[in-house]
């Protein structure tokens, strides 16, 4: 059993999945974490969103406090699991999907599979299916090398470095949540790499997945320094990669009839929702208003 502060467990297809629900109203905001993160990493914006409407955090199977699951998974498997969980937990729809990085790809796949259940999407520094073809050659080569090699055991210095980063980002979390989160990130550091191991294939799954619904969409790009990424890529390569990602985000937003692209120069990729909680929350507010306006009305 888990503590009430961590969420509630629901049985979905024989697995125990964790979900935390707060607030009242529709549409319901649903946070889809990036690889390596879990629902409670978004507790700050979840609590703020819950003052506006119903808000939900959850852990995908194989992550956080949900039951173990073989990783990586297909996007369809991940979104079918989420759809079933929302039904079992009786979470009211429609849903405003807030997907971060890999979670943004899952949000788009959810919208393809269940278009009538989606009221809008906020995509936080999303992975884009054209990334492999557009990323700088040096980054592509380094990524391939990293994918082909097993992850080395971290040194004590690396453990302390990343522990300090998480401690800083989670400093405002309640102690009963912060400590278990810190321990999870310390012990489950391989999970993010395992979950994202098939990200290119997941991108192709979305490319071939059909039309996405005409709903309001905001794409937020994080262009600030990210210490988590700079620990893996030289600053020069990370900056070039960020420029490519930002261009792809603009193209993604433009592909939606009601899409908008916003750029945050002072937020890093992994914890952009902490670095710029205000901007993420404002985007949620804007989408709640826009989804209520008829398509084509240009609702403010």
CSV table of C-alpha atoms in Angstrom, one decimal:
chain,number,residue,atom,x,y,z
A,1,UNK,CA,0.0,0.0,0.0
A,2,UNK,CA,1.0,3.6,-0.6
A,3,UNK,CA,0.4,6.6,1.6
A,4,UNK,CA,-2.6,8.8,0.8
A,5,UNK,CA,-0.3,11.7,0.0
A,6,UNK,CA,1.1,9.7,-2.9
A,7,UNK,CA,-2.3,9.0,-4.6
A,8,UNK,CA,-4.7,6.1,-4.8
A,9,UNK,CA,-4.2,2.7,-6.4
A,10,UNK,CA,-6.6,1.4,-9.1
A,11,UNK,CA,-6.6,-2.0,-10.7
A,12,UNK,CA,-6.4,-1.8,-14.5
A,13,UNK,CA,-6.1,-5.0,-16.5
A,14,UNK,CA,-4.6,-6.8,-13.4
A,15,UNK,CA,-2.1,-4.0,-12.6
A,16,UNK,CA,-2.2,-1.5,-9.8
A,17,UNK,CA,-1.8,2.0,-11.1
A,18,UNK,CA,-1.5,5.2,-9.0
A,19,UNK,CA,-3.6,8.2,-9.7
A,20,UNK,CA,-4.1,11.4,-7.7
A,21,UNK,CA,-7.2,13.6,-8.3
A,22,UNK,CA,-7.9,17.1,-7.0
A,23,UNK,CA,-10.3,19.9,-7.7
A,24,UNK,CA,-13.7,20.1,-9.3
A,25,UNK,CA,-14.8,21.0,-12.8
A,26,UNK,CA,-14.4,20.2,-16.5
A,27,UNK,CA,-12.5,19.7,-18.6
A,28,UNK,CA,-10.1,17.7,-16.5
A,29,UNK,CA,-6.4,18.5,-16.7
A,30,UNK,CA,-4.3,15.3,-17.1
A,31,UNK,CA,-0.6,15.4,-16.7
A,32,UNK,CA,1.5,12.9,-18.8
A,33,UNK,CA,5.0,12.9,-17.3
A,34,UNK,CA,8.2,12.9,-19.4
A,35,UNK,CA,10.5,9.9,-19.3
A,36,UNK,CA,12.3,9.7,-16.0
A,37,UNK,CA,9.7,11.8,-14.2
A,38,UNK,CA,6.5,10.7,-12.4
A,39,UNK,CA,3.2,12.2,-11.6
A,40,UNK,CA,4.2,13.8,-8.3
A,41,UNK,CA,7.0,15.7,-10.0
A,42,UNK,CA,4.2,17.9,-11.4
A,43,UNK,CA,2.6,18.5,-8.0
A,44,UNK,CA,3.1,22.2,-8.1
A,45,UNK,CA,1.2,22.8,-11.3
A,46,UNK,CA,-1.3,20.1,-10.4
A,47,UNK,CA,-2.2,21.9,-7.2
A,48,UNK,CA,-2.5,25.2,-9.0
A,49,UNK,CA,-4.6,23.7,-11.9
A,50,UNK,CA,-6.9,22.1,-9.3
A,51,UNK,CA,-7.9,25.6,-8.2
A,52,UNK,CA,-9.3,26.0,-11.7
A,53,UNK,CA,-10.8,22.6,-12.5
A,54,UNK,CA,-10.3,18.9,-11.9
A,55,UNK,CA,-6.7,17.9,-12.2
A,56,UNK,CA,-5.1,14.4,-12.3
A,57,UNK,CA,-1.6,13.1,-11.8
A,58,UNK,CA,-0.7,9.5,-12.5
A,59,UNK,CA,2.2,7.1,-12.9
A,60,UNK,CA,2.4,5.0,-16.0
A,61,UNK,CA,2.9,1.2,-15.6
A,62,UNK,CA,6.6,0.5,-14.9
A,63,UNK,CA,7.2,4.0,-13.4
A,64,UNK,CA,6.7,5.6,-10.0
A,65,UNK,CA,4.4,3.8,-7.6
A,66,UNK,CA,2.5,1.9,-10.2
A,67,UNK,CA,3.2,-1.8,-10.8
A,68,UNK,CA,6.3,-2.8,-12.7
A,69,UNK,CA,6.0,-3.2,-16.4
A,70,UNK,CA,8.4,-4.1,-19.2
A,71,UNK,CA,9.9,-1.0,-20.8
A,72,UNK,CA,9.9,0.5,-23.3
A,73,UNK,CA,6.3,0.4,-24.4
A,74,UNK,CA,4.4,1.4,-27.5
A,75,UNK,CA,2.5,4.7,-27.5
A,76,UNK,CA,-0.7,2.8,-28.1
A,77,UNK,CA,-0.1,0.6,-25.0
A,78,UNK,CA,0.6,3.6,-22.9
A,79,UNK,CA,-2.5,5.6,-23.9
A,80,UNK,CA,-4.8,2.6,-23.8
A,81,UNK,CA,-3.6,2.1,-20.2
A,82,UNK,CA,-4.3,5.7,-19.4
A,83,UNK,CA,-7.8,5.6,-21.0
A,84,UNK,CA,-8.7,2.5,-19.0
A,85,UNK,CA,-7.3,4.1,-15.8
A,86,UNK,CA,-9.4,7.3,-16.2
A,87,UNK,CA,-12.5,5.1,-16.8
A,88,UNK,CA,-11.8,2.9,-13.7
A,89,UNK,CA,-11.1,5.9,-11.5
A,90,UNK,CA,-14.3,7.6,-12.8
A,91,UNK,CA,-12.4,10.7,-13.8
A,92,UNK,CA,-14.8,13.0,-15.7
A,93,UNK,CA,-13.9,14.0,-19.3
A,94,UNK,CA,-13.3,15.6,-21.6
A,95,UNK,CA,-9.5,16.0,-20.9
A,96,UNK,CA,-7.0,18.8,-21.3
A,97,UNK,CA,-3.8,16.7,-21.8
A,98,UNK,CA,-0.6,18.3,-20.5
A,99,UNK,CA,2.2,16.1,-22.0
A,100,UNK,CA,5.9,16.7,-21.3
A,101,UNK,CA,8.6,15.5,-23.6
A,102,UNK,CA,7.9,11.8,-24.3
A,103,UNK,CA,4.5,12.3,-22.5
A,104,UNK,CA,3.6,14.9,-25.1
A,105,UNK,CA,4.0,12.2,-27.8
A,106,UNK,CA,1.7,10.0,-25.7
A,107,UNK,CA,-0.8,12.9,-25.5
A,108,UNK,CA,-0.9,13.2,-29.2
A,109,UNK,CA,-1.4,9.5,-29.6
A,110,UNK,CA,-4.2,9.7,-27.1
A,111,UNK,CA,-5.8,12.4,-29.1
A,112,UNK,CA,-5.6,10.2,-32.3
A,113,UNK,CA,-7.1,7.2,-30.6
A,114,UNK,CA,-9.7,9.0,-28.5
A,115,UNK,CA,-10.4,12.3,-30.2
A,116,UNK,CA,-13.9,12.8,-28.7
A,117,UNK,CA,-12.3,12.6,-25.2
A,118,UNK,CA,-9.8,15.4,-25.7
A,119,UNK,CA,-10.7,19.1,-25.2
A,120,UNK,CA,-7.2,20.5,-25.8
A,121,UNK,CA,-3.5,19.8,-25.4
A,122,UNK,CA,-0.5,21.6,-23.8
A,123,UNK,CA,2.7,20.1,-25.1
A,124,UNK,CA,5.7,20.9,-22.9
A,125,UNK,CA,9.0,20.8,-24.9
A,126,UNK,CA,7.7,17.8,-26.8
A,127,UNK,CA,9.7,15.2,-28.7
A,128,UNK,CA,8.9,15.5,-32.4
A,129,UNK,CA,8.9,12.6,-34.9
A,130,UNK,CA,11.2,14.6,-37.3
A,131,UNK,CA,13.9,14.9,-34.6
A,132,UNK,CA,16.1,12.0,-35.9
A,133,UNK,CA,16.2,13.6,-39.4
A,134,UNK,CA,16.8,17.1,-38.2
A,135,UNK,CA,19.1,16.8,-35.2
A,136,UNK,CA,22.7,17.9,-35.7
A,137,UNK,CA,25.0,15.1,-36.9
A,138,UNK,CA,27.2,15.2,-33.9
A,139,UNK,CA,24.2,14.8,-31.6
A,140,UNK,CA,22.8,12.0,-33.7
A,141,UNK,CA,26.1,10.1,-33.5
A,142,UNK,CA,26.4,10.6,-29.8
A,143,UNK,CA,22.8,9.5,-29.3
A,144,UNK,CA,23.4,6.3,-31.3
A,145,UNK,CA,26.5,5.6,-29.2
A,146,UNK,CA,24.6,6.1,-26.0
A,147,UNK,CA,21.8,3.8,-27.2
A,148,UNK,CA,24.2,1.0,-28.1
A,149,UNK,CA,26.1,1.0,-24.8
A,150,UNK,CA,24.8,-0.2,-21.4
A,151,UNK,CA,24.4,2.5,-18.9
A,152,UNK,CA,27.4,2.6,-16.5
A,153,UNK,CA,26.9,2.5,-12.8
A,154,UNK,CA,27.0,6.0,-11.4
A,155,UNK,CA,29.8,7.2,-9.2
A,156,UNK,CA,29.1,8.6,-5.8
A,157,UNK,CA,30.0,12.1,-7.3
A,158,UNK,CA,27.3,11.7,-10.0
A,159,UNK,CA,24.7,10.4,-7.4
A,160,UNK,CA,25.4,13.5,-5.3
A,161,UNK,CA,25.3,15.8,-8.3
A,162,UNK,CA,21.9,14.7,-9.5
A,163,UNK,CA,20.6,14.3,-6.0
A,164,UNK,CA,21.4,18.0,-5.5
A,165,UNK,CA,19.6,18.9,-8.7
A,166,UNK,CA,16.4,17.1,-7.7
A,167,UNK,CA,16.6,18.5,-4.2
A,168,UNK,CA,16.7,22.0,-5.6
A,169,UNK,CA,13.8,21.5,-8.0
A,170,UNK,CA,11.6,19.8,-5.4
A,171,UNK,CA,12.5,22.1,-2.5
A,172,UNK,CA,8.9,23.5,-2.2
A,173,UNK,CA,7.2,20.0,-2.2
A,174,UNK,CA,5.7,18.9,1.1
A,175,UNK,CA,8.1,16.7,3.1
A,176,UNK,CA,5.9,13.7,3.0
A,177,UNK,CA,6.1,13.8,-0.8
A,178,UNK,CA,9.5,15.2,-1.3
A,179,UNK,CA,11.5,12.5,0.5
A,180,UNK,CA,9.9,9.5,-1.2
A,181,UNK,CA,10.3,11.3,-4.6
A,182,UNK,CA,14.0,11.9,-3.9
A,183,UNK,CA,14.5,8.3,-3.0
A,184,UNK,CA,12.6,7.1,-6.1
A,185,UNK,CA,14.8,9.2,-8.4
A,186,UNK,CA,17.9,8.0,-6.6
A,187,UNK,CA,17.0,4.3,-7.0
A,188,UNK,CA,15.1,4.3,-10.3
A,189,UNK,CA,17.5,6.4,-12.4
A,190,UNK,CA,17.6,3.8,-15.2
A,191,UNK,CA,13.8,4.0,-15.7
A,192,UNK,CA,13.8,7.1,-17.8
A,193,UNK,CA,16.4,5.7,-20.3
A,194,UNK,CA,14.4,2.4,-20.5
A,195,UNK,CA,11.1,4.2,-21.1
A,196,UNK,CA,12.6,6.4,-23.8
A,197,UNK,CA,14.6,3.7,-25.5
A,198,UNK,CA,12.1,3.4,-28.4
A,199,UNK,CA,11.3,7.1,-28.6
A,200,UNK,CA,12.0,7.2,-32.4
A,201,UNK,CA,9.7,4.3,-33.0
A,202,UNK,CA,7.0,6.0,-30.8
A,203,UNK,CA,7.4,9.1,-33.0
A,204,UNK,CA,6.8,7.0,-36.1
A,205,UNK,CA,3.8,5.5,-34.5
A,206,UNK,CA,2.3,9.0,-34.1
A,207,UNK,CA,3.3,9.9,-37.6
A,208,UNK,CA,1.3,7.0,-39.0
A,209,UNK,CA,-1.5,7.3,-36.4
A,210,UNK,CA,-3.9,9.5,-38.4
A,211,UNK,CA,-5.4,12.9,-37.9
A,212,UNK,CA,-5.4,14.7,-34.6
A,213,UNK,CA,-8.6,16.4,-33.5
A,214,UNK,CA,-9.2,20.1,-34.1
A,215,UNK,CA,-8.7,21.3,-30.5
A,216,UNK,CA,-6.8,24.2,-29.0
A,217,UNK,CA,-3.1,23.4,-28.6
A,218,UNK,CA,-0.2,25.3,-27.1
A,219,UNK,CA,3.4,24.1,-27.6
A,220,UNK,CA,5.9,25.4,-25.0
A,221,UNK,CA,9.6,25.3,-25.9
A,222,UNK,CA,12.2,25.3,-23.1
A,223,UNK,CA,15.3,27.2,-24.4
A,224,UNK,CA,17.1,27.8,-21.1
A,225,UNK,CA,20.0,25.8,-19.8
A,226,UNK,CA,19.1,22.4,-18.4
A,227,UNK,CA,21.7,21.0,-16.0
A,228,UNK,CA,20.4,17.5,-16.4
A,229,UNK,CA,21.0,17.6,-20.2
A,230,UNK,CA,24.2,19.6,-19.9
A,231,UNK,CA,25.5,16.7,-17.8
A,232,UNK,CA,25.2,14.5,-20.9
A,233,UNK,CA,25.8,16.8,-23.8
A,234,UNK,CA,28.5,19.6,-24.3
A,235,UNK,CA,26.9,23.0,-24.1
A,236,UNK,CA,27.6,23.7,-27.8
A,237,UNK,CA,25.8,20.6,-28.9
A,238,UNK,CA,22.9,21.1,-26.5
A,239,UNK,CA,22.4,24.7,-27.8
A,240,UNK,CA,22.3,23.5,-31.4
A,241,UNK,CA,19.9,20.7,-30.5
A,242,UNK,CA,17.7,23.2,-28.7
A,243,UNK,CA,17.5,25.4,-31.8
A,244,UNK,CA,16.3,22.4,-33.8
A,245,UNK,CA,13.8,21.4,-31.2
A,246,UNK,CA,12.4,24.9,-31.1
A,247,UNK,CA,12.0,25.0,-34.9
A,248,UNK,CA,10.2,21.7,-34.8
A,249,UNK,CA,7.9,22.9,-32.1
A,250,UNK,CA,6.9,25.9,-34.2
A,251,UNK,CA,6.1,23.6,-37.1
A,252,UNK,CA,4.1,21.3,-34.8
A,253,UNK,CA,2.0,24.1,-33.4
A,254,UNK,CA,1.4,25.4,-36.9
A,255,UNK,CA,0.1,22.0,-37.9
A,256,UNK,CA,-3.0,22.5,-35.7
A,257,UNK,CA,-5.7,24.8,-36.8
A,258,UNK,CA,-5.8,26.3,-33.3
A,259,UNK,CA,-2.2,25.8,-32.4
A,260,UNK,CA,0.2,28.4,-30.8
A,261,UNK,CA,3.9,28.2,-30.1
A,262,UNK,CA,5.4,30.0,-27.0
A,263,UNK,CA,9.1,30.1,-26.2
A,264,UNK,CA,10.5,30.2,-22.7
A,265,UNK,CA,14.1,31.4,-22.7
A,266,UNK,CA,14.5,30.9,-18.9
A,267,UNK,CA,13.3,27.3,-18.5
A,268,UNK,CA,15.2,24.0,-18.8
A,269,UNK,CA,13.7,20.9,-20.5
A,270,UNK,CA,13.3,18.5,-17.6
A,271,UNK,CA,11.8,20.8,-15.0
A,272,UNK,CA,10.3,23.6,-17.1
A,273,UNK,CA,7.1,23.3,-15.1
A,274,UNK,CA,9.1,24.3,-12.0
A,275,UNK,CA,11.4,26.9,-13.6
A,276,UNK,CA,8.3,28.6,-15.2
A,277,UNK,CA,5.3,27.4,-13.3
A,278,UNK,CA,3.6,30.7,-14.1
A,279,UNK,CA,3.9,30.2,-17.8
A,280,UNK,CA,2.7,26.6,-17.7
A,281,UNK,CA,-0.3,27.6,-15.5
A,282,UNK,CA,-1.1,30.5,-17.8
A,283,UNK,CA,-1.1,28.2,-20.8
A,284,UNK,CA,-3.5,25.9,-18.9
A,285,UNK,CA,-5.8,28.8,-18.2
A,286,UNK,CA,-5.7,30.0,-21.8
A,287,UNK,CA,-6.6,26.5,-23.1
A,288,UNK,CA,-9.5,26.2,-20.6
A,289,UNK,CA,-10.9,29.4,-22.1
A,290,UNK,CA,-10.2,28.4,-25.7
A,291,UNK,CA,-11.7,25.0,-25.5
A,292,UNK,CA,-15.0,26.5,-24.4
A,293,UNK,CA,-15.1,28.7,-27.6
A,294,UNK,CA,-16.5,27.2,-30.8
A,295,UNK,CA,-13.9,26.1,-33.4
A,296,UNK,CA,-13.1,29.0,-35.7
A,297,UNK,CA,-14.3,31.7,-33.3
A,298,UNK,CA,-10.8,32.7,-32.2
A,299,UNK,CA,-12.0,32.7,-28.6
A,300,UNK,CA,-9.8,34.8,-26.3
